[in-house]
């Protein structure tokens, strides 16, 4: 579910490095919310990241 339908922001993988320099794999997930929008006059439910939601890239259905 962690993928934005507007900007296609997806999760990233990398390594968590401890104080003793041990590496374990981890993932960074975007802050994705499920909201209803107006798309061509009809309400529709999509997954959108909070950055796209904050910058008004879609019109939210009330």
GROMACS .gro file of C-alpha atoms in nm:
model
   62
    1UNK     CA    1   0.000   0.000   0.000
    2UNK     CA    2   0.292   0.237   0.051
    3UNK     CA    3   0.284   0.398  -0.294
    4UNK     CA    4   0.145   0.736  -0.392
    5UNK     CA    5  -0.091   0.728  -0.690
    6UNK     CA    6  -0.010   1.089  -0.781
    7UNK     CA    7   0.372   1.112  -0.771
    8UNK     CA    8   0.455   0.736  -0.765
    9UNK     CA    9   0.661   0.776  -0.448
   10UNK     CA   10   0.750   0.426  -0.330
   11UNK     CA   11   0.945   0.273  -0.043
   12UNK     CA   12   1.327   0.280  -0.042
   13UNK     CA   13   1.562   0.015   0.092
   14UNK     CA   14   1.889   0.065   0.272
   15UNK     CA   15   2.089  -0.034   0.576
   16UNK     CA   16   2.041   0.051   0.940
   17UNK     CA   17   2.386   0.106   1.090
   18UNK     CA   18   2.430   0.056   1.464
   19UNK     CA   19   2.684   0.220   1.690
   20UNK     CA   20   2.907  -0.085   1.651
   21UNK     CA   21   2.879  -0.045   1.270
   22UNK     CA   22   2.666  -0.357   1.216
   23UNK     CA   23   2.437  -0.336   0.913
   24UNK     CA   24   2.082  -0.468   0.895
   25UNK     CA   25   1.841  -0.404   0.611
   26UNK     CA   26   1.547  -0.172   0.658
   27UNK     CA   27   1.290   0.016   0.451
   28UNK     CA   28   1.183   0.381   0.443
   29UNK     CA   29   0.813   0.404   0.367
   30UNK     CA   30   0.634   0.721   0.254
   31UNK     CA   31   0.350   0.866   0.459
   32UNK     CA   32   0.057   0.747   0.246
   33UNK     CA   33  -0.309   0.812   0.329
   34UNK     CA   34  -0.623   0.677   0.163
   35UNK     CA   35  -0.853   0.967   0.073
   36UNK     CA   36  -1.148   1.037  -0.156
   37UNK     CA   37  -1.096   1.280  -0.442
   38UNK     CA   38  -1.306   1.429  -0.721
   39UNK     CA   39  -1.189   1.289  -1.056
   40UNK     CA   40  -1.382   1.415  -1.362
   41UNK     CA   41  -1.683   1.496  -1.145
   42UNK     CA   42  -1.702   1.154  -0.978
   43UNK     CA   43  -1.569   1.069  -0.631
   44UNK     CA   44  -1.284   0.820  -0.627
   45UNK     CA   45  -1.066   0.671  -0.353
   46UNK     CA   46  -0.686   0.679  -0.400
   47UNK     CA   47  -0.367   0.646  -0.198
   48UNK     CA   48  -0.180   0.975  -0.178
   49UNK     CA   49   0.130   1.086   0.013
   50UNK     CA   50   0.096   1.372   0.256
   51UNK     CA   51   0.329   1.595   0.055
   52UNK     CA   52   0.098   1.579  -0.249
   53UNK     CA   53  -0.202   1.629  -0.022
   54UNK     CA   54  -0.044   1.934   0.140
   55UNK     CA   55   0.054   2.093  -0.193
   56UNK     CA   56  -0.307   2.062  -0.328
   57UNK     CA   57  -0.226   1.838  -0.626
   58UNK     CA   58  -0.578   1.689  -0.606
   59UNK     CA   59  -0.919   1.824  -0.505
   60UNK     CA   60  -1.052   1.645  -0.202
   61UNK     CA   61  -1.416   1.524  -0.193
   62UNK     CA   62  -1.609   1.650   0.106
   0.00000   0.00000   0.00000
